[in-house]
Amino acid sequence: MARRGSSRAELGYGVFLSYSGERDRRWLPRLRHVIEKQSRPWYKPPRIRAFLDATGVSIGPELWGKIEGGLARSDWLVVLASPEAKSSLWVDREIEWWLERKSVHTILLVVTAGQLVWDERRGDWDPELSTALPPRLSGKFEQQPVWKSVDLRPSGDAEFTPDVDSVAFGIASVVRGLSEDELRSEGLRDTRRNLRTARIVAAVLGCLLLVASTLSVVAVLSRAEATRQRDQAVVQQLITQSSLIAGKDPFAARLKALAAWRIDSSPETRFAVLDSAVNPAAGLLPHSVPVDSLAFSPDGRTVASGGSDGVVSLWKTGTQRKTGRPLLGHHQGITSVVFAPDGKTLASSGFDGTVRLWDVADRTQIGASFNAAAGTVHSAAYGADGRTLVTADEGNGGTVRVWDLATHRQIGKPLNDLGQFLAMTSDGGRAAFGTGQGGVQLWDIASRAPMGKTLRGSGSVVTSLSFSPDGRTFAAADIDGSLQLWDTPSRTPLGAPIASPSTRIRSIAFGPDSARLAAAYEDGSVRLWDLLRRGQVGGPLIGHTSTARAVAFSPDGSVLASSSEDTTARLWDIRTQRQAGAPINTGEQQATVLSPNGRTLAVVGSKAVVRLWDVATRHQAGGPLGSGVDSLNASAAFSPDSTVLAVGSEGLRLWDVAARRPVGEPLLDKSDVGALAFSPDGRTLVSGGPDSVRVWDLAAEPPTGTALGVRTVAVAFSPDGRTLATVTEDDTVAFWDMTTHRRIGETPAAGHAAQIAAVAWSPDGTTLATASRDDTVRLWDAATRDQIGDPLRGHRGGVTAVVFSPDGNTLATGGNDYTVRLWDVATERQIGDLLEGHRAGVAGVAFDPGGGTLTSWSQDGTARLWDVRATVDPVRSLCGWAGGAFTADRWREDVPPGPASRPLCPK
């Protein structure tokens, strides 16, 4: 290796380039490159190596040693003759060294500026005319040498481009002893050989590239498949975890479902998101001790909870996580927590007989505690003036005290002997105390006087009392579980007590609109009550495993917080699939239909009287339409533009909804019409009954009808109006071509086991849904007439109504079990809990145009509206609920490793 390195270091040079001047310095590197590159295959070293001093520094011992070595290993000296070279000591020294050690016949001259002139008489150079000749070459040549001129411009012109290729070939031909033509031929042969070699190499490389590409594609596909399988495993894990922890940690359950959707947006993951979005459980706040009190901050972003260990904790409503350190100071359990109106301070009262003020921002106690030294302080409230604090304690038989917030001193004398404390208004202006035999005494704190005599309700002991936000109403719950509403100014009861299915209400709280009331029960359940209709809203909120102790609404009324002896506090999204507002009391319903624009509900009552109801105001719009005789079968249908109402009851008549008058003459007289449907373009009306199905051409004058000769209880047009579905006597559905009025198929006879009560088309016309009294709903492929999947089961007592949502993703059904249910069409699974509230069988259901509200009507004489916005876009619903809490950090915490992190919610 050492000898080889030494040998390589001693490689010789074909030529040594001697020059002077900045002009030559610029183009000589290119000349050297062309000399070394010409006439050689690309894979072989140069045939001629050229030595070029490109340093441009003055003569010195180290540099000269290198140049001397280059001269010694060179075969030819190429002198670039120019006026600069003629006067250069550097060029002169290089020529002197060469002449002393080598022959003048191995010197080549290339004129780059000036001229060389040979004087034949003298046999030497003309010293006067040879302006480019270095002096040391005078008298050295025995006969005229051959030289090459590359440019004859003035010596001061530095901007020129010599013919480098010609110079290089000239030098190479002399060095190699070949003519320039031979050298060029050799170069052509080498070039052809190089091209052949290049083609071969290119072909080989192409084959290798093809093989490598194929292997790469296989590897990429294999890696993609492995990634897909890994992601699918993670998705299934997330869905399973979301389902398992839905009751324990709803926030994490919703996040995991949303993450599964972001990894794989399949019907299964969409249902997981949908199911978590409609789950009213919105969050779990875990404690280590029973939780006795709750309060929301004025902006609703923070929840304060007080436990039996005397610790007050603050939680973020969105993330359900503790924020900052706990508030420590009480020596015994917390009885109440309340935020100041500005949200900057918090007051807490406890069994240790103290009330403490806390700075919410820095979590420190403000001043000394308010110490009544009178036993348990039951409650505290900020005064209306913002300068006082009102407290209620058990001292002296029940006492109310007023404190100065600035000095923490008591103002005036306390009110004593008030009884058992029950409640205080939010501004501390009024308080309620319980007396013997279930009585309630109200006190005006400002006047320090009782508000009239003791109020007596049912006689049972009052266990909880709550004032409405405006203080004008209060509700009292007794030990039997009943609720009694009172008008505060007049101190008179508002109606009869509201009976509750559970006993022993531990706490009640009004919603911010004063129209709802939440109650916490000893059995751990939490129930919502609609005070306008005096009924329960949906089913109970089940989650606590022990006595529920306190309830509190968020300021906007969308979230309910409850606490329990099971050491937890829970947050409930009470908008999810809940009844929106009070029901519409329509009275008797023989037939009911919602207009396509979702604004009007038409109800056919006794004697064919039709009443129209404004859905938004829940009030009747104008007087009734028509009158007649009772009919066993009645039906109604709106035209697609909602302007015409068809009513079938002892005949068939059209009504102009806006003008509230009949349109033309009746289409039928004294015939039962149990089913009606307009075509999508409104030009055709189909009526069905026990006698026949008739197709009415409403564009004709007068309208004409064609009988199809079959009986039916339900009819429905396909979205394109080309096909009609009718229910047959053998519990199947027949399909009719509306152009030819011919029957074109039917569903299999081995379908429903009882009468089909309703049919509905999907918005895209590919699927038909049928509801039957055999308690099932079935989906059918409209093209093949085959059943899709398994029947949808859940109703008891028969399914009487069915309808698709406008986007076709959700199916709503109603039944004789008094319930309404929602189904996910893609997975054929029920969405969330039952929609309960009707007290008789559900006769019909309909979505509004946006799909966010579902209307149901029942034999109980009511129509109810349900908030189902979460089913329209469950992802947006969850993201809106989270309020930015689904962050990248939460992805890393809750999603197993593997899938790349993705934004859970759009910005």
mmCIF file with all atom_site columns, C-alpha atoms in Angstrom, residues 336 378-381 390-393 399-400 418-434 440-445 451 462-468 473-477 506-510:
data_model
loop_
_atom_site.group_PDB
_atom_site.id
_atom_site.type_symbol
_atom_site.label_atom_id
_atom_site.label_alt_id
_atom_site.label_comp_id
_atom_site.label_asym_id
_atom_site.label_entity_id
_atom_site.label_seq_id
_atom_site.pdbx_PDB_ins_code
_atom_site.Cartn_x
_atom_site.Cartn_y
_atom_site.Cartn_z
_atom_site.occupancy
_atom_site.B_iso_or_equiv
_atom_site.pdbx_formal_charge
_atom_site.auth_seq_id
_atom_site.auth_comp_id
_atom_site.auth_asym_id
_atom_site.auth_atom_id
_atom_site.pdbx_PDB_model_num
ATOM 1  C CA . SER A 1 336 ? -71.461 25.557 49.490 1.00 0.00 ? 336 SER A CA 1
ATOM 2  C CA . HIS A 1 378 ? -74.928 26.251 55.270 1.00 0.00 ? 378 HIS A CA 1
ATOM 3  C CA . SER A 1 379 ? -74.675 28.779 52.443 1.00 0.00 ? 379 SER A CA 1
ATOM 4  C CA . ALA A 1 380 ? -73.155 32.039 51.248 1.00 0.00 ? 380 ALA A CA 1
ATOM 5  C CA . ALA A 1 381 ? -74.240 34.530 48.609 1.00 0.00 ? 381 ALA A CA 1
ATOM 6  C CA . VAL A 1 390 ? -74.808 37.034 53.111 1.00 0.00 ? 390 VAL A CA 1
ATOM 7  C CA . THR A 1 391 ? -74.416 33.783 55.041 1.00 0.00 ? 391 THR A CA 1
ATOM 8  C CA . ALA A 1 392 ? -76.800 31.357 56.692 1.00 0.00 ? 392 ALA A CA 1
ATOM 9  C CA . ASP A 1 393 ? -75.657 29.205 59.622 1.00 0.00 ? 393 ASP A CA 1
ATOM 10 C CA . THR A 1 399 ? -79.217 32.609 61.602 1.00 0.00 ? 399 THR A CA 1
ATOM 11 C CA . VAL A 1 400 ? -78.602 34.929 58.635 1.00 0.00 ? 400 VAL A CA 1
ATOM 12 C CA . LEU A 1 418 ? -85.184 31.268 61.587 1.00 0.00 ? 418 LEU A CA 1
ATOM 13 C CA . GLY A 1 419 ? -85.321 27.460 61.510 1.00 0.00 ? 419 GLY A CA 1
ATOM 14 C CA . GLN A 1 420 ? -83.703 24.965 59.175 1.00 0.00 ? 420 GLN A CA 1
ATOM 15 C CA . PHE A 1 421 ? -81.985 26.698 56.272 1.00 0.00 ? 421 PHE A CA 1
ATOM 16 C CA . LEU A 1 422 ? -83.265 25.681 52.839 1.00 0.00 ? 422 LEU A CA 1
ATOM 17 C CA . ALA A 1 423 ? -82.191 28.180 50.179 1.00 0.00 ? 423 ALA A CA 1
ATOM 18 C CA . MET A 1 424 ? -81.125 31.714 49.383 1.00 0.00 ? 424 MET A CA 1
ATOM 19 C CA . THR A 1 425 ? -81.557 33.811 46.256 1.00 0.00 ? 425 THR A CA 1
ATOM 20 C CA . SER A 1 426 ? -78.443 34.362 44.161 1.00 0.00 ? 426 SER A CA 1
ATOM 21 C CA . ASP A 1 427 ? -78.182 37.987 45.319 1.00 0.00 ? 427 ASP A CA 1
ATOM 22 C CA . GLY A 1 428 ? -78.701 37.147 48.994 1.00 0.00 ? 428 GLY A CA 1
ATOM 23 C CA . GLY A 1 429 ? -81.864 39.264 49.134 1.00 0.00 ? 429 GLY A CA 1
ATOM 24 C CA . ARG A 1 430 ? -84.181 36.512 50.284 1.00 0.00 ? 430 ARG A CA 1
ATOM 25 C CA . ALA A 1 431 ? -83.829 33.290 52.195 1.00 0.00 ? 431 ALA A CA 1
ATOM 26 C CA . ALA A 1 432 ? -86.107 30.349 52.914 1.00 0.00 ? 432 ALA A CA 1
ATOM 27 C CA . PHE A 1 433 ? -86.167 28.296 56.112 1.00 0.00 ? 433 PHE A CA 1
ATOM 28 C CA . GLY A 1 434 ? -88.078 25.153 56.935 1.00 0.00 ? 434 GLY A CA 1
ATOM 29 C CA . VAL A 1 440 ? -91.570 27.164 54.673 1.00 0.00 ? 440 VAL A CA 1
ATOM 30 C CA . GLN A 1 441 ? -90.908 30.697 55.901 1.00 0.00 ? 441 GLN A CA 1
ATOM 31 C CA . LEU A 1 442 ? -89.513 33.332 53.544 1.00 0.00 ? 442 LEU A CA 1
ATOM 32 C CA . TRP A 1 443 ? -87.387 36.214 54.848 1.00 0.00 ? 443 TRP A CA 1
ATOM 33 C CA . ASP A 1 444 ? -86.473 39.530 53.246 1.00 0.00 ? 444 ASP A CA 1
ATOM 34 C CA . ILE A 1 445 ? -82.849 40.099 54.279 1.00 0.00 ? 445 ILE A CA 1
ATOM 35 C CA . MET A 1 451 ? -92.442 37.716 54.009 1.00 0.00 ? 451 MET A CA 1
ATOM 36 C CA . VAL A 1 462 ? -89.329 19.886 52.708 1.00 0.00 ? 462 VAL A CA 1
ATOM 37 C CA . THR A 1 463 ? -85.902 18.456 51.864 1.00 0.00 ? 463 THR A CA 1
ATOM 38 C CA . SER A 1 464 ? -84.715 21.002 49.315 1.00 0.00 ? 464 SER A CA 1
ATOM 39 C CA . LEU A 1 465 ? -85.710 24.400 48.001 1.00 0.00 ? 465 LEU A CA 1
ATOM 40 C CA . SER A 1 466 ? -84.476 26.546 45.109 1.00 0.00 ? 466 SER A CA 1
ATOM 41 C CA . PHE A 1 467 ? -85.247 30.065 43.927 1.00 0.00 ? 467 PHE A CA 1
ATOM 42 C CA . SER A 1 468 ? -85.524 30.844 40.214 1.00 0.00 ? 468 SER A CA 1
ATOM 43 C CA . THR A 1 473 ? -90.552 31.659 41.749 1.00 0.00 ? 473 THR A CA 1
ATOM 44 C CA . PHE A 1 474 ? -89.296 28.996 44.046 1.00 0.00 ? 474 PHE A CA 1
ATOM 45 C CA . ALA A 1 475 ? -89.650 25.247 44.066 1.00 0.00 ? 475 ALA A CA 1
ATOM 46 C CA . ALA A 1 476 ? -89.845 23.033 47.128 1.00 0.00 ? 476 ALA A CA 1
ATOM 47 C CA . ALA A 1 477 ? -89.131 19.287 47.127 1.00 0.00 ? 477 ALA A CA 1
ATOM 48 C CA . ARG A 1 506 ? -81.640 15.771 48.022 1.00 0.00 ? 506 ARG A CA 1
ATOM 49 C CA . SER A 1 507 ? -81.160 18.923 45.967 1.00 0.00 ? 507 SER A CA 1
ATOM 50 C CA . ILE A 1 508 ? -82.906 20.949 43.251 1.00 0.00 ? 508 ILE A CA 1
ATOM 51 C CA . ALA A 1 509 ? -81.785 23.831 41.027 1.00 0.00 ? 509 ALA A CA 1
ATOM 52 C CA . PHE A 1 510 ? -83.481 26.052 38.466 1.00 0.00 ? 510 PHE A CA 1
#
